[in-house]
Tab-separated table of C-alpha atoms and ligand atoms in Angstrom:
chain	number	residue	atom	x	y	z
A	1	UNK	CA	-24.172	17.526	39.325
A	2	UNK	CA	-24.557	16.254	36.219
A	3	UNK	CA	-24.931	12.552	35.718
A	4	UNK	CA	-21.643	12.672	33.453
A	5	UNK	CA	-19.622	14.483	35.839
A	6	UNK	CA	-20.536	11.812	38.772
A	7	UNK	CA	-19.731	8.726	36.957
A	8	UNK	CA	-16.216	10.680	35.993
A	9	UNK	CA	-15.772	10.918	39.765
A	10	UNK	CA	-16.383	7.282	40.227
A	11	UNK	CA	-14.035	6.209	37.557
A	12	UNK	CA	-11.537	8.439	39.444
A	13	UNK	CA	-12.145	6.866	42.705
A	14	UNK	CA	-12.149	3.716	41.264
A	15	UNK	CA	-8.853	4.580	39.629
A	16	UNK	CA	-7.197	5.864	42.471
A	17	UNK	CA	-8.282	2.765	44.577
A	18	UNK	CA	-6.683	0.859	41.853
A	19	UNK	CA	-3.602	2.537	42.122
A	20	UNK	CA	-3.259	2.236	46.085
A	21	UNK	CA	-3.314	-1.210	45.976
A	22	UNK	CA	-0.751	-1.337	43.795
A	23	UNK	CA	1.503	0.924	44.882
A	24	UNK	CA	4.832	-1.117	45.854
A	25	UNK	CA	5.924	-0.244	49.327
A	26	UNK	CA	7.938	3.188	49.188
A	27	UNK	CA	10.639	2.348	51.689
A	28	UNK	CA	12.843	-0.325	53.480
A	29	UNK	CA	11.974	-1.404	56.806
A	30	UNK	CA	14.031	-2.966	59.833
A	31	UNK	CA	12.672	-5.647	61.407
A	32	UNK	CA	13.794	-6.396	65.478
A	33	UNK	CA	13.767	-10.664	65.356
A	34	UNK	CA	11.246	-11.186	68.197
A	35	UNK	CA	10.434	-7.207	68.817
A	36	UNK	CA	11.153	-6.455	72.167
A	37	UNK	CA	11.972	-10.111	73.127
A	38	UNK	CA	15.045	-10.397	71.132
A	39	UNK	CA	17.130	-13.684	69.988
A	40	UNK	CA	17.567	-15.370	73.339
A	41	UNK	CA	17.457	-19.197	74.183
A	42	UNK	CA	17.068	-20.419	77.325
A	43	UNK	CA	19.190	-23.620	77.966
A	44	UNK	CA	18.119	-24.487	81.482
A	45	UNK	CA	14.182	-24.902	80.178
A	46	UNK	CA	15.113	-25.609	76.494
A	47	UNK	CA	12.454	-22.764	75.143
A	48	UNK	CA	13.265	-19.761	73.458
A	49	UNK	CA	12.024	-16.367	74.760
A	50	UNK	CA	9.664	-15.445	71.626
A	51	UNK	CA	7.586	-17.384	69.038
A	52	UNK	CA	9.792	-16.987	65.823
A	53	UNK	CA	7.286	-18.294	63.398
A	54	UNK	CA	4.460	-16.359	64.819
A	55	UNK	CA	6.208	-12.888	64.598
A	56	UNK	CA	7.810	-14.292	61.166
A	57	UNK	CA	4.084	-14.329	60.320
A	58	UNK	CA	3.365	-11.040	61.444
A	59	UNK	CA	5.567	-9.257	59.185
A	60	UNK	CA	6.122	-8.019	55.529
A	61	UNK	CA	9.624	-8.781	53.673
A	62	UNK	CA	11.192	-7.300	50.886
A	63	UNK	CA	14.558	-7.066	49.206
A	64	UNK	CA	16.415	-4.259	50.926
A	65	UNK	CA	14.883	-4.771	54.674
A	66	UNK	CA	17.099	-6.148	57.415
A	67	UNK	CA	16.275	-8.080	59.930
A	68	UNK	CA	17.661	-7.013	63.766
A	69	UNK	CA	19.004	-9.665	65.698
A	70	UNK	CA	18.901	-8.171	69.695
A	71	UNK	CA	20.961	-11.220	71.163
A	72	UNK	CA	24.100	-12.511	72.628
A	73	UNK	CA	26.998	-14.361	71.952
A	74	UNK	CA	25.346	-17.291	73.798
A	75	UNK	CA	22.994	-17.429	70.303
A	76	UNK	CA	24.041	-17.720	66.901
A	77	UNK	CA	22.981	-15.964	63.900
A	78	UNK	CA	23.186	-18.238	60.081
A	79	UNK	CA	21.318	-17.716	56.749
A	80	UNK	CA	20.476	-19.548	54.900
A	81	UNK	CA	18.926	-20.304	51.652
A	82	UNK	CA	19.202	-24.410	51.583
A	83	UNK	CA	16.146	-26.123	52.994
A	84	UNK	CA	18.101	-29.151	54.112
A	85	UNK	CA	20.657	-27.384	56.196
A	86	UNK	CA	17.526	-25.375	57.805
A	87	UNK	CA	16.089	-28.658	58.485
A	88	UNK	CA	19.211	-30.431	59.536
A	89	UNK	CA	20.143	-27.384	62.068
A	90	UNK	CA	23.363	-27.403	60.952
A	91	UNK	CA	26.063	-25.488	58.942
A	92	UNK	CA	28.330	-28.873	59.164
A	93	UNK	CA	27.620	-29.405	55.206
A	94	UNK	CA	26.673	-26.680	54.080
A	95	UNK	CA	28.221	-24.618	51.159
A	96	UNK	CA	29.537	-21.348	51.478
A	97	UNK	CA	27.657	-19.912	48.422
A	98	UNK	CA	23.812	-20.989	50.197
A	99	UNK	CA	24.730	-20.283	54.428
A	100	UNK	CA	25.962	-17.391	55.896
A	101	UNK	CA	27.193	-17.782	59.326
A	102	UNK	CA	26.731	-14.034	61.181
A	103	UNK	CA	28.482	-15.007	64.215
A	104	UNK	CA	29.495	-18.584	65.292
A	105	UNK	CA	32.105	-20.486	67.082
A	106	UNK	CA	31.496	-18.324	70.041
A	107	UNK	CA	34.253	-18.831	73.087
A	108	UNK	CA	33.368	-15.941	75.087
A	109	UNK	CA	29.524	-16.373	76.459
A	110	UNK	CA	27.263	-13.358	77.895
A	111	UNK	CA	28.528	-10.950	75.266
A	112	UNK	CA	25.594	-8.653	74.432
A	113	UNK	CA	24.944	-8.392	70.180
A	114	UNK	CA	23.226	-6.533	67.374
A	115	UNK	CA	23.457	-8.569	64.069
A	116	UNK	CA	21.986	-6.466	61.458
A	117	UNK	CA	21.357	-9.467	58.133
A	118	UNK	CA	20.840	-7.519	54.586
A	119	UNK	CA	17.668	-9.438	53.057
A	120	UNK	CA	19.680	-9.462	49.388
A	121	UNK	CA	17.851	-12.635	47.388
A	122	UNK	CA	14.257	-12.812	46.895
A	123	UNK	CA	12.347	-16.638	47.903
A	124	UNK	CA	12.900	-18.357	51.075
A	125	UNK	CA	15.418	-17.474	53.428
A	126	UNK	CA	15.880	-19.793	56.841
A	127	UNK	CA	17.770	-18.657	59.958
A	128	UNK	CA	18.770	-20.432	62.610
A	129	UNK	CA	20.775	-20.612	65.698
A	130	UNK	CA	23.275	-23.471	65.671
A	131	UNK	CA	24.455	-22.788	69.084
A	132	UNK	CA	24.399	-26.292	71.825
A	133	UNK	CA	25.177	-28.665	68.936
A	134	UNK	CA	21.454	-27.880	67.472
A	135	UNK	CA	19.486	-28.279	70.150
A	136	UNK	CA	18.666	-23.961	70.318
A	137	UNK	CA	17.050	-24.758	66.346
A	138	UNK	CA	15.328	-27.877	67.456
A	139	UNK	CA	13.795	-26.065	70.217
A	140	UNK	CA	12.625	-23.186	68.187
A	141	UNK	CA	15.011	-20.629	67.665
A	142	UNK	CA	14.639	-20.839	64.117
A	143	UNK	CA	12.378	-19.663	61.493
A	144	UNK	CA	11.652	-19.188	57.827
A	145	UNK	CA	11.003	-16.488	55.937
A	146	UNK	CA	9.372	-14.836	52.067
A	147	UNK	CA	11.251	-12.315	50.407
A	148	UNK	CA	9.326	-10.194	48.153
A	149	UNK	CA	10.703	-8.255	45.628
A	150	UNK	CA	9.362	-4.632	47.003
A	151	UNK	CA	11.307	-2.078	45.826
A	152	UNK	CA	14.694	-4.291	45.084
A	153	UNK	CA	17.869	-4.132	45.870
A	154	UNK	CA	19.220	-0.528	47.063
A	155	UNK	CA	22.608	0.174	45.745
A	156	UNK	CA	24.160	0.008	49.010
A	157	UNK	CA	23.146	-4.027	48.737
A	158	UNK	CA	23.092	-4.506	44.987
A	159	UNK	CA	26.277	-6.261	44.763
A	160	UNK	CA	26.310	-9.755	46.633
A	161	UNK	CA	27.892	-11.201	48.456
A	162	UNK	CA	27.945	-9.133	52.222
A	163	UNK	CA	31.372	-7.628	52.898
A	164	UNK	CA	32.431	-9.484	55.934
A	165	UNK	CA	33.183	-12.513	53.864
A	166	UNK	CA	35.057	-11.242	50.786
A	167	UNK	CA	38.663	-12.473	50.024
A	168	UNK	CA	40.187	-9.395	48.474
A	169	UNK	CA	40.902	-10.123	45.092
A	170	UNK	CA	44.349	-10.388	43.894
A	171	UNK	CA	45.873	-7.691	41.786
A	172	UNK	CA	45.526	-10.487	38.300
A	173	UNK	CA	42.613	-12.222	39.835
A	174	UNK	CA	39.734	-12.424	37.445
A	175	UNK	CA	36.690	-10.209	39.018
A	176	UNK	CA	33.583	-12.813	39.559
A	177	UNK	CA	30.626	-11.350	37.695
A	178	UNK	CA	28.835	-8.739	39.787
A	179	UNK	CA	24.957	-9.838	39.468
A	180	UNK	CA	22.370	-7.354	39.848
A	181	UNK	CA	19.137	-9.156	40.106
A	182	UNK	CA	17.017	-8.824	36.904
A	183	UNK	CA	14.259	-6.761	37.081
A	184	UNK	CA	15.212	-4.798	39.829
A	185	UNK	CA	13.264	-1.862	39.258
A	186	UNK	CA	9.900	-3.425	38.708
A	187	UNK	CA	8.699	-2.105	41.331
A	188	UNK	CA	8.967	1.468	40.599
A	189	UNK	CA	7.953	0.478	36.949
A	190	UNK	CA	4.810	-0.872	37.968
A	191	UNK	CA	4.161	2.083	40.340
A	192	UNK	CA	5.167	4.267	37.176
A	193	UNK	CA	2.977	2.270	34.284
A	194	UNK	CA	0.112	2.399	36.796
A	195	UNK	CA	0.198	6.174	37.202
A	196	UNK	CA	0.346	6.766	33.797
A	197	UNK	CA	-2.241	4.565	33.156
A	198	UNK	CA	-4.345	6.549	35.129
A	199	UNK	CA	-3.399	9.236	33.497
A	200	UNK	CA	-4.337	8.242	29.903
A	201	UNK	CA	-7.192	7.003	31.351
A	202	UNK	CA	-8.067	10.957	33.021
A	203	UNK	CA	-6.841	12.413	29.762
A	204	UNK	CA	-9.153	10.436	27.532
A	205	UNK	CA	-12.129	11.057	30.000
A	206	UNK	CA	-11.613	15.165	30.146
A	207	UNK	CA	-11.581	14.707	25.937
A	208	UNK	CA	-15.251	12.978	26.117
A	209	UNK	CA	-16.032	15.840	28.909
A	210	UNK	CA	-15.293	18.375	26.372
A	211	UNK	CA	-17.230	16.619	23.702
A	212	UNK	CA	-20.505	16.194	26.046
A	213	UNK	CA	-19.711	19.751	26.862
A	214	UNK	CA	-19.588	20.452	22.702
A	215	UNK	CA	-22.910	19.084	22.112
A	216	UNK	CA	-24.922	20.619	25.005
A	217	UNK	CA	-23.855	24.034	23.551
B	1	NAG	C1	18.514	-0.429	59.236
B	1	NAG	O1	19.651	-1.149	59.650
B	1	NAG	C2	20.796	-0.905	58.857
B	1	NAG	C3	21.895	-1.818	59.332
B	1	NAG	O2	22.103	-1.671	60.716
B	1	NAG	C4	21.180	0.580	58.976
B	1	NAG	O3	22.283	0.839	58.138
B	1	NAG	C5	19.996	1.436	58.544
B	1	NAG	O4	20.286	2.792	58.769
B	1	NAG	C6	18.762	1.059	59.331
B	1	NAG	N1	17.612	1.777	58.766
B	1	NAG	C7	16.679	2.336	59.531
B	1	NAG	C8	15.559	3.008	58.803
B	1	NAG	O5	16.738	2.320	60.759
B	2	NAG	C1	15.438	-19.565	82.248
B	2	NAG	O1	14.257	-20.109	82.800
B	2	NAG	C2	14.346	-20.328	84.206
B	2	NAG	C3	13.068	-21.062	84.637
B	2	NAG	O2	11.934	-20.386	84.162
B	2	NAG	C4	14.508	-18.980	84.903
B	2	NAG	O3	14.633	-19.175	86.296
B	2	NAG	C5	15.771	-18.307	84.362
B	2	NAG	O4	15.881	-16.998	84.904
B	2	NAG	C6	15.717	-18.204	82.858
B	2	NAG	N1	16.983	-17.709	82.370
B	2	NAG	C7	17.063	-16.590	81.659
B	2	NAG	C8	18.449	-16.212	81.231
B	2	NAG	O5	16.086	-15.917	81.342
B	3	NAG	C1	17.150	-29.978	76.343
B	3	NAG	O1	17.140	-30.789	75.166
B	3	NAG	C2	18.254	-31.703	75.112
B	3	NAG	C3	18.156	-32.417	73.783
B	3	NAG	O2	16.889	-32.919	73.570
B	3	NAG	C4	18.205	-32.656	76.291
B	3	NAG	O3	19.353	-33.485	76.243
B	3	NAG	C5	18.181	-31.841	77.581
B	3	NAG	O4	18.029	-32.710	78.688
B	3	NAG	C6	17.041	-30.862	77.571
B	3	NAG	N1	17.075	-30.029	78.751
B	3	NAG	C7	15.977	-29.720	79.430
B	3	NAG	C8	16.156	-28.861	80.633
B	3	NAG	O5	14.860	-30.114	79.074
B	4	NAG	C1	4.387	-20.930	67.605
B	4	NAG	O1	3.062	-20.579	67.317
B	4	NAG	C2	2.463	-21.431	66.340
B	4	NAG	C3	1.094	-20.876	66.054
B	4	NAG	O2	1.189	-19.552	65.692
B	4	NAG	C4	2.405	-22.852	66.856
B	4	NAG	O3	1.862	-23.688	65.863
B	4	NAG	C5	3.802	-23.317	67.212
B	4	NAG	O4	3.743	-24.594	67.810
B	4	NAG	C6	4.461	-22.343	68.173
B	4	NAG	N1	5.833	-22.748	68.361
B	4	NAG	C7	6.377	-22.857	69.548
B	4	NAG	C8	7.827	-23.263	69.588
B	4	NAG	O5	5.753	-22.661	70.574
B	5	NAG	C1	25.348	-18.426	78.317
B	5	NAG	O1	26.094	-19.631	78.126
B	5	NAG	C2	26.970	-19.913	79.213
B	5	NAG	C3	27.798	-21.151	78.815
B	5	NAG	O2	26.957	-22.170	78.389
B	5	NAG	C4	26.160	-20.129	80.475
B	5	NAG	O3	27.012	-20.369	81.552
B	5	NAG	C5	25.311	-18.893	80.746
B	5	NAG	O4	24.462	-19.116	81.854
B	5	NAG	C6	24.449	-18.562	79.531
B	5	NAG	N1	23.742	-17.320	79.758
B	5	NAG	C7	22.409	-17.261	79.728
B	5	NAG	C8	21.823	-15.896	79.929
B	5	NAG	O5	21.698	-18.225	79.512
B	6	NAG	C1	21.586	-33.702	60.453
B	6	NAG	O1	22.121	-34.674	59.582
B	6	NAG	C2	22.912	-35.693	60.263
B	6	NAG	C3	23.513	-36.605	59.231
B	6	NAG	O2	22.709	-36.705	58.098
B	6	NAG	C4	22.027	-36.453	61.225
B	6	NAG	O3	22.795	-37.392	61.924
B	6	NAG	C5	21.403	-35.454	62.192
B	6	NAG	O4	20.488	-36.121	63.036
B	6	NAG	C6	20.658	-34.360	61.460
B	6	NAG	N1	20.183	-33.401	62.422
B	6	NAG	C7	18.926	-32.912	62.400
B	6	NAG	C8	18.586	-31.923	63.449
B	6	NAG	O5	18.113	-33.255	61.537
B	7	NAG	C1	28.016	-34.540	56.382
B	7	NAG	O1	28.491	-35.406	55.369
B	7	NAG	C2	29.213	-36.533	55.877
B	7	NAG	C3	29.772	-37.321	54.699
B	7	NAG	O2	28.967	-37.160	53.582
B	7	NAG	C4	28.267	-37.381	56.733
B	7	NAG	O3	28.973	-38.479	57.264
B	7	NAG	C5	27.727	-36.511	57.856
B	7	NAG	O4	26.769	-37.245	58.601
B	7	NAG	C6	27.069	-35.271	57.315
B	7	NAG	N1	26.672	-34.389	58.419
B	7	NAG	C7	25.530	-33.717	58.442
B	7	NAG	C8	25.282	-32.890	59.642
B	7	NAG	O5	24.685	-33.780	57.533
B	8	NAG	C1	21.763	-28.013	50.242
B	8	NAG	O1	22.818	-28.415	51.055
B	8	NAG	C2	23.108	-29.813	50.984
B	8	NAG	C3	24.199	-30.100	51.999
B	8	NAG	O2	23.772	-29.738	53.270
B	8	NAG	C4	23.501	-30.162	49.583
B	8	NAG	O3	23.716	-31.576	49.489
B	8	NAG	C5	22.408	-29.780	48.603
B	8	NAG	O4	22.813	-29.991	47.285
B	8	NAG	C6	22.074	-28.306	48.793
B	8	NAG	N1	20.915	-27.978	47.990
B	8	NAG	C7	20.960	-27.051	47.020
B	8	NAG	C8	19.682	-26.809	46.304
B	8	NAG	O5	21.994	-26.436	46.748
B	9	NAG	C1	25.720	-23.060	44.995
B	9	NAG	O1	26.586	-23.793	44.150
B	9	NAG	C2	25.982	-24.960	43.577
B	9	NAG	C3	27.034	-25.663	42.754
B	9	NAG	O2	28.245	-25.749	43.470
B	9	NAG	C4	24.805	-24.552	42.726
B	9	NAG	O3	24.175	-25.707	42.216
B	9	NAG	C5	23.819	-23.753	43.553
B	9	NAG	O4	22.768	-23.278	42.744
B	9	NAG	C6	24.503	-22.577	44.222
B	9	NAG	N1	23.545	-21.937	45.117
B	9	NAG	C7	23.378	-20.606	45.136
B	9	NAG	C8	22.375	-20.085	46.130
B	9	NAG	O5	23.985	-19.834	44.421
């Protein structure tokens, strides 16, 4: 091989390299809270059944994802994006446009659950159980969370807030702005910019091929 043609290859390789690391992540992904262990407290030991920050740790959040909660009525499910009422384990102050309470006030105990929870707004988001006046969040089931902006919002999500809590709006009821979160597509951009990058980059490099090739003739 000529010496040309092997440092070409290596700019490719390095160029490709490049662009894998980049790359944004290409789809969303559910997350089961605790895999296998679920969202389960135990009240007669006061421990939960999984390490919440540790598998918190172990994952990878983005806008889009959902998180799984495998539990039961006996646990509850709030979000939350207000440090205080994370650190306060409780909704009693909180306002409705920060918490989001997935299931609470439970009367009926035992009842098996899947809460699937939307991860809509990049940052910090908390969850928590509020369930025994605290006590399940003081113990641990609780845990914090980074959402990164991955491939943003999919339109099934991009207009906050979740369903379940909607008032329908009144025939002459001003509609509240719908907010689409700026920048939503960067990720795809910066996919995009980087493969075209890459491809100026292969373009300009056949054009000095063909002009080595030019003067060896
Ligand atoms: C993730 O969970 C949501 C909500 O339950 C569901 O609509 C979606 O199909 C699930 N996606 C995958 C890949 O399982
Ligand atoms: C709670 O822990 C106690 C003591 O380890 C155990 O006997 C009991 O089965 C546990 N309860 C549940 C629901 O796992
Ligand atoms: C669980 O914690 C609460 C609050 O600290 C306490 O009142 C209760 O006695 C504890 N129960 C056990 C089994 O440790
Ligand atoms: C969870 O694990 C972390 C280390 O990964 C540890 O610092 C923390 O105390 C553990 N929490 C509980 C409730 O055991
Ligand atoms: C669920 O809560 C009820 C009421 O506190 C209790 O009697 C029951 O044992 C709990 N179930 C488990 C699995 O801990
Ligand atoms: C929550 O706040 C109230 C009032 O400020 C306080 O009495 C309570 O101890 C706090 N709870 C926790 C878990 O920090
Ligand atoms: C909520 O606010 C009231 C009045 O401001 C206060 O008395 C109460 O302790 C607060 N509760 C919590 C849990 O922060
Ligand atoms: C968080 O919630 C508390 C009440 O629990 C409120 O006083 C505070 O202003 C909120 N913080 C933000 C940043 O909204
Ligand atoms: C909630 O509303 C308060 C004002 O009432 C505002 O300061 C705060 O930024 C809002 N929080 C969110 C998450 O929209």
């Amino acid at each position: 091989m000529r010496p040309a043609t092997i440092l070409h290859l290596t700019i490719i390789a390095v160029l490709i390299t490049a662009a894998t690391a980049q790359d944004p992540p290409t789809k969303y992904t559910n997350h089961t809270v605790g895999d296998n262990a679920g969202w389960f407290f135990n009240s007669t030991t006061n421990t939960t059944v999984a390490n919440y920050s540790s598998w918190a740790a172990s994952q990878t959040f983005n806008l889009g994802d959902y998180l799984i909660f495998r539990t039961s009525s006996n646990q509850t499910v709030i979000q939350t994006y207000n440090l205080t009422t994370f650190k306060n384990c409780s909704i009693d102050n909180s306002s409705d446009n920060d918490t989001i309470v997935y299931n609470g006030g439970n009367t009926v105990f035992d009842q098996a659950l899947v809460i699937p929870v939307p991860l809509t707004i990049q940052g910090s988001n908390y969850f928590f159980s509020d369930a025994n006046d605290g006590i399940q969040c003081l113990y641990g089931l609780a845990f914090e969370i980074n959402v990164n902006r991955g491939l943003g919002l999919p339109p099934s999500l991009n207009q906050p807030p979740p369903p379940q809590y909607r008032e329908p709006p009144g025939p002459d009821s001003a509609s509240p702005p719908i907010t689409i979160p700026a920048g939503g597509n960067d990720g795809f951009k910066n996919g995009l910019s980087v493969h075209v990058i890459a491809g100026a980059v292969l373009f300009a490099l056949l054009a000095v091929n063909g002009g080595i090739g030019v003067e060896f003739f």
